[in-house]
Short mmCIF file of C-alpha atoms in Angstrom, two decimals:
data_model
loop_
_atom_site.label_atom_id
_atom_site.label_comp_id
_atom_site.label_asym_id
_atom_site.label_seq_id
_atom_site.Cartn_x
_atom_site.Cartn_y
_atom_site.Cartn_z
CA GLU I 1 210.45 78.27 -6.76
CA LEU I 2 213.09 78.48 -9.46
CA GLN I 3 212.96 82.31 -9.29
CA GLN I 4 213.52 82.15 -5.52
CA LYS I 5 216.59 79.91 -6.00
CA VAL I 6 217.99 82.34 -8.58
CA GLU I 7 217.51 85.26 -6.17
CA GLU I 8 219.16 83.31 -3.32
CA THR I 9 222.08 82.45 -5.62
CA GLU I 10 222.53 86.10 -6.58
CA LEU I 11 222.41 87.13 -2.93
CA LEU I 12 225.03 84.52 -2.05
CA LYS I 13 227.25 85.72 -4.91
CA MET I 14 227.05 89.28 -3.60
CA GLU I 15 227.89 88.15 -0.07
CA LEU I 16 230.83 86.13 -1.38
CA GLN I 17 232.12 89.16 -3.27
CA MET I 18 231.84 91.31 -0.15
CA LEU I 19 233.72 88.68 1.88
CA GLU I 20 236.47 88.53 -0.73
CA THR I 21 236.77 92.32 -0.70
CA GLU I 22 237.04 92.29 3.10
CA ARG I 23 239.64 89.50 2.96
CA VAL I 24 241.78 91.54 0.58
CA ARG I 25 241.43 94.64 2.78
CA LEU I 26 242.45 92.69 5.88
CA SER I 27 245.38 91.20 4.02
CA LEU I 28 246.62 94.69 3.13
CA VAL I 29 246.23 95.83 6.75
CA GLU I 30 248.13 92.77 7.96
CA GLU I 31 250.94 93.40 5.48
CA LYS I 32 251.27 97.05 6.54
CA LEU I 33 251.20 96.04 10.21
CA MET I 34 254.05 93.58 9.62
CA ASP I 35 256.08 96.36 7.95
CA VAL I 36 255.43 98.74 10.86
CA LEU I 37 256.39 96.10 13.43
CA GLN I 38 259.61 95.36 11.56
CA LEU I 39 260.52 99.06 11.56
CA LEU I 40 259.76 99.29 15.28
CA GLN I 41 262.05 96.30 15.88
CA GLN I 42 264.84 97.95 13.91
CA LEU I 43 264.42 101.20 15.84
CA ARG I 44 264.43 99.32 19.14
CA ASP I 45 267.67 97.61 18.10
CA LEU I 46 269.09 101.06 17.33
CA ASN I 47 268.10 102.21 20.85
CA ILE I 48 265.63 104.89 19.82
CA SER I 49 264.59 106.97 22.79
CA LYS I 50 261.08 106.61 24.15
CA ARG I 51 260.62 110.33 23.69
CA ALA I 52 261.52 110.19 19.98
CA LEU I 53 259.26 107.20 19.46
CA GLY I 54 256.46 108.97 21.32
CA LYS I 55 256.85 112.03 19.08
CA ILE I 56 256.58 109.85 15.98
CA LEU I 57 253.45 108.19 17.32
CA LEU I 58 251.83 111.50 18.35
CA SER I 59 252.66 113.03 14.98
CA THR I 60 251.01 110.06 13.27
CA LEU I 61 247.89 110.26 15.40
CA GLU I 62 247.57 114.03 14.88
CA SER I 63 247.81 113.71 11.12
CA CYS I 64 245.17 110.94 11.10
CA CYS I 65 242.65 112.44 13.52
CA ASP I 66 240.18 113.19 10.71
CA PRO I 67 239.81 110.10 8.52
CA GLN I 68 239.83 110.75 4.79
CA PRO I 69 236.64 109.75 2.99
CA GLY I 70 236.92 106.49 1.09
CA LYS I 71 239.98 105.30 2.98
CA ALA I 72 239.95 102.74 5.78
CA HIS I 73 241.02 104.56 8.93
CA PRO I 74 243.15 101.73 10.46
CA PHE I 75 245.04 101.33 7.20
CA GLU I 76 245.52 105.09 6.94
CA VAL I 77 247.00 105.21 10.45
CA LEU I 78 249.31 102.26 9.78
CA ASP I 79 250.42 103.72 6.46
CA THR I 80 251.13 107.12 8.02
CA LEU I 81 253.01 105.50 10.91
CA TYR I 82 255.04 103.47 8.42
CA HIS I 83 256.06 106.64 6.56
CA GLU I 84 256.85 108.47 9.81
CA LEU I 85 259.05 105.58 10.97
CA THR I 86 260.90 105.29 7.66
CA ALA I 87 261.67 109.01 7.85
CA CYS I 88 263.32 108.51 11.25
CA GLU I 89 266.92 109.77 11.24
CA LEU I 90 268.19 106.66 13.03
CA LEU I 91 267.07 104.46 10.15
CA GLN I 92 268.43 106.92 7.59
CA SER I 93 271.89 106.91 9.18
CA GLN I 94 271.99 103.13 9.62
CA PRO I 95 274.80 101.41 7.67
CA PRO I 96 273.44 99.27 4.78
CA GLU I 97 275.05 96.01 5.99
CA LYS I 98 273.37 96.38 9.40
CA ALA I 99 270.01 97.01 7.74
CA GLN I 100 270.43 93.83 5.70
CA SER I 101 271.25 91.70 8.74
CA GLN I 102 268.30 93.05 10.71
CA GLN I 103 265.88 92.25 7.91
CA SER I 104 266.97 88.62 7.98
CA LEU I 105 265.94 88.06 11.60
CA SER I 106 264.31 84.69 12.17
CA ASN I 107 261.19 86.33 13.58
CA PRO I 108 261.07 90.11 13.16
CA LEU I 109 257.80 90.34 15.10
CA VAL I 110 259.26 89.31 18.45
CA ILE I 111 259.59 92.52 20.41
CA SER I 112 260.55 92.12 24.04
CA CYS I 113 259.35 94.74 26.46
#
């Protein structure tokens, strides 16, 4: 009976470790999603055209159509979209003081349609 308890304890430890790994992964995805949403808000405030935004999105999806082995596909897509958005000319030409004020929005995730 003691051996069975030891095996159950080891199994529970492994499950706990897997849950912790998943929690960390989800935390990273959430963080990247927040960054992407903030960039989208900034671009919306700069009146990016729907066509330009569509091109960025399509470019992202095309570059992520074949997931890389060992990398979580949702995170890869978010990371690629983040890099595509940061390379947008509208954000590059934005004056620094305007960029600072937009980052201090009370809730950068509120995007009205």
